Structure formats: structure tokens, C-alpha cells
PDB file of C-alpha atoms in Angstrom:
ATOM      1  CA  VAL A   1     117.295 126.034 173.860  1.00 91.00           C
ATOM      2  CA  PHE A   2     120.958 125.022 173.660  1.00 93.00           C
ATOM      3  CA  LYS A   3     122.824 127.402 171.322  1.00 96.00           C
ATOM      4  CA  ILE A   4     126.252 127.254 169.743  1.00 96.00           C
ATOM      5  CA  LYS A   5     128.017 129.202 167.015  1.00 98.00           C
ATOM      6  CA  ILE A   6     130.027 127.475 164.301  1.00 97.00           C
ATOM      7  CA  ASP A   7     132.207 128.606 161.402  1.00 98.00           C
ATOM      8  CA  THR A   8     131.926 126.229 158.457  1.00 97.00           C
ATOM      9  CA  THR A   9     134.912 127.823 156.687  1.00 97.00           C
ATOM     10  CA  ILE A  10     137.333 126.296 159.218  1.00 96.00           C
ATOM     11  CA  ALA A  11     138.898 123.190 157.691  1.00 93.00           C
ATOM     12  CA  ASN A  12     137.937 120.008 159.545  1.00 93.00           C
ATOM     13  CA  ILE A  13     136.146 116.705 158.754  1.00 93.00           C
ATOM     14  CA  THR A  14     133.481 118.012 156.342  1.00 94.00           C
ATOM     15  CA  GLY A  15     133.520 120.673 153.624  1.00 94.00           C
ATOM     16  CA  SER A  16     132.968 124.426 153.893  1.00 96.00           C
ATOM     17  CA  THR A  17     129.164 124.222 153.847  1.00 97.00           C
ATOM     18  CA  SER A  18     128.724 121.338 156.296  1.00 97.00           C
ATOM     19  CA  TYR A  19     128.935 120.554 160.019  1.00 96.00           C
ATOM     20  CA  LYS A  20     129.158 117.130 161.662  1.00 96.00           C
ATOM     21  CA  TYR A  21     128.240 116.556 165.333  1.00 94.00           C
ATOM     22  CA  TYR A  22     126.846 113.906 167.685  1.00 93.00           C
ATOM     23  CA  CYS A  23     123.548 113.952 169.590  1.00 91.00           C
ATOM     24  CA  THR A  24     121.892 111.293 171.777  1.00 87.00           C
ATOM     25  CA  VAL A  25     118.260 112.206 171.078  1.00 86.00           C
ATOM     26  CA  LYS A  26     116.096 113.027 168.074  1.00 86.00           C
ATOM     27  CA  HIS A  27     115.899 116.796 167.797  1.00 88.00           C
ATOM     28  CA  ASP A  28     114.986 119.796 165.712  1.00 91.00           C
ATOM     29  CA  LEU A  29     117.563 122.396 164.864  1.00 93.00           C
ATOM     30  CA  VAL A  30     117.307 125.949 163.590  1.00 96.00           C
ATOM     31  CA  ALA A  31     120.405 127.343 161.889  1.00 98.00           C
ATOM     32  CA  ILE A  32     120.763 131.111 161.444  1.00 98.00           C
ATOM     33  CA  HIS A  33     123.534 132.452 159.216  1.00 98.00           C
ATOM     34  CA  SER A  34     125.263 135.725 160.113  1.00 98.00           C
ATOM     35  CA  ASP A  35     123.502 137.346 157.119  1.00 98.00           C
ATOM     36  CA  GLY A  36     120.057 136.322 158.437  1.00 98.00           C
ATOM     37  CA  THR A  37     119.501 133.242 156.260  1.00 98.00           C
ATOM     38  CA  VAL A  38     117.564 130.592 158.215  1.00 98.00           C
ATOM     39  CA  GLN A  39     117.545 126.842 157.678  1.00 98.00           C
ATOM     40  CA  HIS A  40     115.403 124.339 159.573  1.00 97.00           C
ATOM     41  CA  PHE A  41     116.503 120.768 160.229  1.00 96.00           C
ATOM     42  CA  VAL A  42     113.551 118.738 161.551  1.00 94.00           C
ATOM     43  CA  ASN A  43     113.642 115.305 163.209  1.00 91.00           C
ATOM     44  CA  GLN A  44     117.397 114.929 163.186  1.00 92.00           C
ATOM     45  CA  PRO A  45     118.145 111.354 164.278  1.00 92.00           C
ATOM     46  CA  LEU A  46     120.206 110.367 167.287  1.00 89.00           C
ATOM     47  CA  GLY A  47     123.839 109.603 166.612  1.00 92.00           C
ATOM     48  CA  TYR A  48     126.149 111.336 164.167  1.00 94.00           C
ATOM     49  CA  ASN A  49     124.563 114.022 161.990  1.00 94.00           C
ATOM     50  CA  THR A  50     125.927 116.133 159.159  1.00 96.00           C
ATOM     51  CA  LEU A  51     124.160 119.401 158.407  1.00 96.00           C
ATOM     52  CA  ASN A  52     124.468 120.691 154.845  1.00 97.00           C
ATOM     53  CA  PHE A  53     124.004 124.442 154.601  1.00 98.00           C
ATOM     54  CA  VAL A  54     123.100 126.602 151.604  1.00 98.00           C
ATOM     55  CA  LYS A  55     126.269 128.649 152.125  1.00 97.00           C
ATOM     56  CA  SER A  56     129.469 128.699 154.143  1.00 98.00           C
ATOM     57  CA  GLY A  57     130.201 131.039 157.036  1.00 98.00           C
ATOM     58  CA  ILE A  58     129.115 131.728 160.610  1.00 98.00           C
ATOM     59  CA  TRP A  59     125.964 129.874 161.745  1.00 98.00           C
ATOM     60  CA  THR A  60     124.169 129.942 165.107  1.00 98.00           C
ATOM     61  CA  LEU A  61     122.633 126.542 165.844  1.00 97.00           C
ATOM     62  CA  GLN A  62     119.619 126.285 168.158  1.00 96.00           C
ATOM     63  CA  PHE A  63     118.801 122.779 169.358  1.00 92.00           C
ATOM     64  CA  ASP A  64     115.047 122.532 169.979  1.00 85.00           C
ATOM     65  CA  ASN A  65     112.557 119.822 170.889  1.00 68.00           C
ATOM     66  CA  VAL A  66     115.005 117.677 172.832  1.00 73.00           C
ATOM     67  CA  GLY A  67     113.143 117.346 176.145  1.00 69.00           C
ATOM     68  CA  LEU A  68     114.424 118.455 179.521  1.00 61.00           C
ATOM     69  CA  THR A  69     116.628 115.447 180.290  1.00 66.00           C
ATOM     70  CA  GLY A  70     118.686 112.964 178.305  1.00 70.00           C
ATOM     71  CA  PHE A  71     119.962 115.450 175.725  1.00 75.00           C
ATOM     72  CA  ARG A  72     123.651 115.115 174.945  1.00 84.00           C
ATOM     73  CA  TYR A  73     125.459 117.002 172.203  1.00 89.00           C
ATOM     74  CA  GLY A  74     129.047 116.027 171.591  1.00 90.00           C
ATOM     75  CA  ASN A  75     132.274 116.273 169.658  1.00 90.00           C
ATOM     76  CA  ASN A  76     135.327 114.095 169.166  1.00 87.00           C
ATOM     77  CA  THR A  77     137.974 113.384 166.548  1.00 87.00           C
ATOM     78  CA  THR A  78     135.322 112.180 164.054  1.00 90.00           C
ATOM     79  CA  THR A  79     133.238 115.382 164.206  1.00 93.00           C
ATOM     80  CA  ASP A  80     133.760 118.996 163.148  1.00 95.00           C
ATOM     81  CA  ALA A  81     134.927 120.031 166.632  1.00 95.00           C
ATOM     82  CA  LYS A  82     137.300 122.679 165.279  1.00 95.00           C
ATOM     83  CA  LYS A  83     134.384 124.510 163.624  1.00 96.00           C
ATOM     84  CA  LEU A  84     132.674 125.190 166.962  1.00 95.00           C
ATOM     85  CA  LYS A  85     133.407 128.816 167.876  1.00 96.00           C
ATOM     86  CA  GLU A  86     131.181 129.619 170.839  1.00 95.00           C
ATOM     87  CA  LEU A  87     128.834 128.131 173.426  1.00 96.00           C
ATOM     88  CA  ILE A  88     126.164 130.842 173.537  1.00 96.00           C
ATOM     89  CA  GLN A  89     123.437 129.359 175.746  1.00 95.00           C
ATOM     90  CA  TRP A  90     123.088 126.258 177.941  1.00 93.00           C
ATOM     91  CA  GLY A  91     119.291 126.246 177.911  1.00 91.00           C
ATOM     92  CA  THR A  92     116.896 124.955 180.553  1.00 88.00           C
ATOM     93  CA  TYR A  93     117.820 121.278 180.309  1.00 87.00           C
ATOM     94  CA  LYS A  94     118.617 119.186 183.335  1.00 87.00           C
ATOM     95  CA  TRP A  95     121.914 117.911 181.988  1.00 90.00           C
ATOM     96  CA  THR A  96     122.682 114.267 182.855  1.00 90.00           C
ATOM     97  CA  SER A  97     125.730 113.929 180.617  1.00 91.00           C
ATOM     98  CA  ILE A  98     128.108 116.381 179.002  1.00 92.00           C
ATOM     99  CA  GLN A  99     130.456 113.621 177.860  1.00 92.00           C
ATOM    100  CA  GLN A 100     132.641 114.986 175.043  1.00 93.00           C
ATOM    101  CA  LEU A 101     130.468 118.129 174.849  1.00 93.00           C
ATOM    102  CA  MET A 102     133.309 120.279 173.520  1.00 93.00           C
ATOM    103  CA  ASN A 103     136.080 117.719 173.166  1.00 92.00           C
ATOM    104  CA  GLY A 104     138.703 119.105 170.802  1.00 92.00           C
ATOM    105  CA  CYS A 105     136.898 122.401 170.177  1.00 93.00           C
ATOM    106  CA  ILE A 106     140.178 124.289 170.038  1.00 92.00           C
ATOM    107  CA  ASN A 107     138.620 127.447 168.570  1.00 93.00           C
ATOM    108  CA  ALA A 108     135.713 127.740 171.014  1.00 93.00           C
ATOM    109  CA  THR A 109     134.909 130.258 173.722  1.00 93.00           C
ATOM    110  CA  PHE A 110     132.201 130.396 176.384  1.00 93.00           C
ATOM    111  CA  THR A 111     129.883 133.405 176.218  1.00 94.00           C
ATOM    112  CA  ALA A 112     126.764 131.882 177.804  1.00 95.00           C
ATOM    113  CA  VAL A 113     125.411 134.033 180.604  1.00 94.00           C
ATOM    114  CA  ASP A 114     122.813 131.490 181.707  1.00 94.00           C
ATOM    115  CA  ILE A 115     123.867 128.861 184.248  1.00 93.00           C
ATOM    116  CA  PRO A 116     123.508 125.190 183.272  1.00 93.00           C
ATOM    117  CA  ASP A 117     121.405 122.910 185.471  1.00 92.00           C
ATOM    118  CA  PHE A 118     123.866 120.197 186.502  1.00 92.00           C
ATOM    119  CA  SER A 119     121.774 118.904 189.426  1.00 92.00           C
ATOM    120  CA  LEU A 120     121.443 115.519 187.655  1.00 92.00           C
ATOM    121  CA  LEU A 121     124.834 115.533 185.910  1.00 93.00           C
ATOM    122  CA  THR A 122     126.586 112.185 186.347  1.00 95.00           C
ATOM    123  CA  ASN A 123     128.902 112.067 183.327  1.00 94.00           C
ATOM    124  CA  GLY A 124     131.426 114.778 182.502  1.00 94.00           C
ATOM    125  CA  GLN A 125     133.969 112.511 180.824  1.00 95.00           C
ATOM    126  CA  GLU A 126     136.197 114.420 178.395  1.00 94.00           C
ATOM    127  CA  ALA A 127     133.617 117.247 178.266  1.00 93.00           C
ATOM    128  CA  PHE A 128     136.145 120.009 177.684  1.00 92.00           C
ATOM    129  CA  VAL A 129     139.325 118.043 176.937  1.00 92.00           C
ATOM    130  CA  ASN A 130     141.916 119.500 174.544  1.00 91.00           C
ATOM    131  CA  MET A 131     140.406 122.995 174.448  1.00 90.00           C
ATOM    132  CA  THR A 132     143.946 124.323 174.372  1.00 87.00           C
ATOM    133  CA  SER A 133     143.176 127.957 173.474  1.00 86.00           C
ATOM    134  CA  VAL A 134     140.456 128.619 176.091  1.00 88.00           C
ATOM    135  CA  THR A 135     141.568 131.200 178.656  1.00 87.00           C
ATOM    136  CA  THR A 136     138.306 131.506 180.625  1.00 86.00           C
ATOM    137  CA  PRO A 137     136.318 128.435 181.748  1.00 87.00           C
ATOM    138  CA  PRO A 138     132.524 128.194 181.525  1.00 89.00           C
ATOM    139  CA  ASN A 139     130.475 129.684 184.352  1.00 89.00           C
ATOM    140  CA  PHE A 140     128.814 126.835 186.239  1.00 89.00           C
ATOM    141  CA  GLY A 141     127.388 129.189 188.855  1.00 88.00           C
ATOM    142  CA  SER A 142     126.651 127.514 192.169  1.00 87.00           C
ATOM    143  CA  ASN A 143     126.440 123.999 190.722  1.00 84.00           C
ATOM    144  CA  THR A 144     128.230 121.636 193.069  1.00 81.00           C
ATOM    145  CA  LEU A 145     128.572 118.743 190.617  1.00 88.00           C
ATOM    146  CA  SER A 146     127.654 116.531 193.587  1.00 91.00           C
ATOM    147  CA  ALA A 147     125.951 113.918 191.371  1.00 94.00           C
ATOM    148  CA  LEU A 148     129.022 113.609 189.105  1.00 95.00           C
ATOM    149  CA  THR A 149     130.298 110.013 189.049  1.00 97.00           C
ATOM    150  CA  ASN A 150     132.536 110.228 185.964  1.00 97.00           C
ATOM    151  CA  GLY A 151     134.714 113.307 185.564  1.00 95.00           C
ATOM    152  CA  TYR A 152     137.560 111.542 183.771  1.00 96.00           C
ATOM    153  CA  ALA A 153     139.723 114.035 181.813  1.00 94.00           C
ATOM    154  CA  MET A 154     136.949 116.643 182.057  1.00 93.00           C
ATOM    155  CA  PHE A 155     139.360 119.583 181.700  1.00 90.00           C
ATOM    156  CA  GLN A 156     142.515 117.813 180.503  1.00 92.00           C
ATOM    157  CA  ASN A 157     144.974 119.877 178.410  1.00 91.00           C
ATOM    158  CA  TRP A 158     143.627 123.323 179.292  1.00 87.00           C
ATOM    159  CA  THR A 159     147.064 124.798 178.824  1.00 85.00           C
ATOM    160  CA  ALA A 160     145.961 128.411 178.151  1.00 87.00           C
ATOM    161  CA  CYS A 161     143.375 128.761 180.928  1.00 86.00           C
ATOM    162  CA  THR A 162     144.305 131.643 183.224  1.00 83.00           C
ATOM    163  CA  SER A 163     141.028 132.148 185.117  1.00 82.00           C
ATOM    164  CA  PRO A 164     139.717 130.051 188.012  1.00 78.00           C
ATOM    165  CA  MET A 165     136.636 127.870 187.652  1.00 74.00           C
ATOM    166  CA  ASN A 166     133.463 129.518 188.967  1.00 66.00           C
ATOM    167  CA  THR A 167     131.497 126.790 190.774  1.00 52.00           C
TER     168      THR A 167
END
């Protein structure tokens, strides 16, 4: 399960009870509010999605039922990238693309302790671009990124990063 934490109260593209993102596969999503409220979003279509929550605040999003390959979650200037606060868990997917995964997520941090499986990763284009407040990069463990064919601007504009990449 891929998990992220968002804060819908941060001003961005949608209102204070919504979150817009991009995903390349149909998927199910469980949203858990910081007060314990749970919302289920079933059969979310591929492409741009907007989740409408019953209340504003901090939500943990768990992406389920996406298969082990081909899943790609993403952000850009047309999504609620600023609302993303934390990448909590990479999950057991064999990532093939992380293109624009956290593009423009200026308020995000990496707290995931699991190591992503990048053995099939070919596309890292703009995955972490413009994350200007991040001081510590994600832990990629012993991944070599040897299959990567497109790493264009993968870490561009990481002006606050003070820790070395762990690969």
C-alpha cells in the first residue's frame, strides 16, 4: 500500500475539503482523517481525480488495489501538490515510473521507512522537482537505479537539501 499524508486546509487548486491528484491506473483509496473518520473511494478512474472529503484537515491516503506494476501517482501545477505533507510508505510495488511523483510538493517530507522497489524503474522525470523546503532526501536503500532511462530534472531545485542521497 502506497501511503501519503495531506492537509486539505493548505490553499491550492481545490477547496479546503478536497484534494486533486493524478494516477495512471484505476484504484481504490482509503482516507483516514486525523480524528479517525474514514472515507472509502472505490474504483477511482485513471487520470486526474478530485477527492471530496466530509471535513477539512489532515488525511492519510492509502492507495489500494493498484497491482504490483504500472502504478503511477503524480503531481504538477494542475494538482494540489502543496497539500501533500508526507510520503509515509512506498508499498510493495515494482515502480516503473515515478514521473512527477512529488513535483511541486513544497510542504512535503519523507518519513517512509520501507525501501521502494526501483528494479524496474525507467522514468524518474521531474519526480521530486521544486521540493524547495526538503532537507533530507528519500531513502532509496541499495537501489541502483540501473534501469533508469529518463531522470530529467529528477531533483531539480532542491535548494534546502543538506543530507546526501542514500542509494
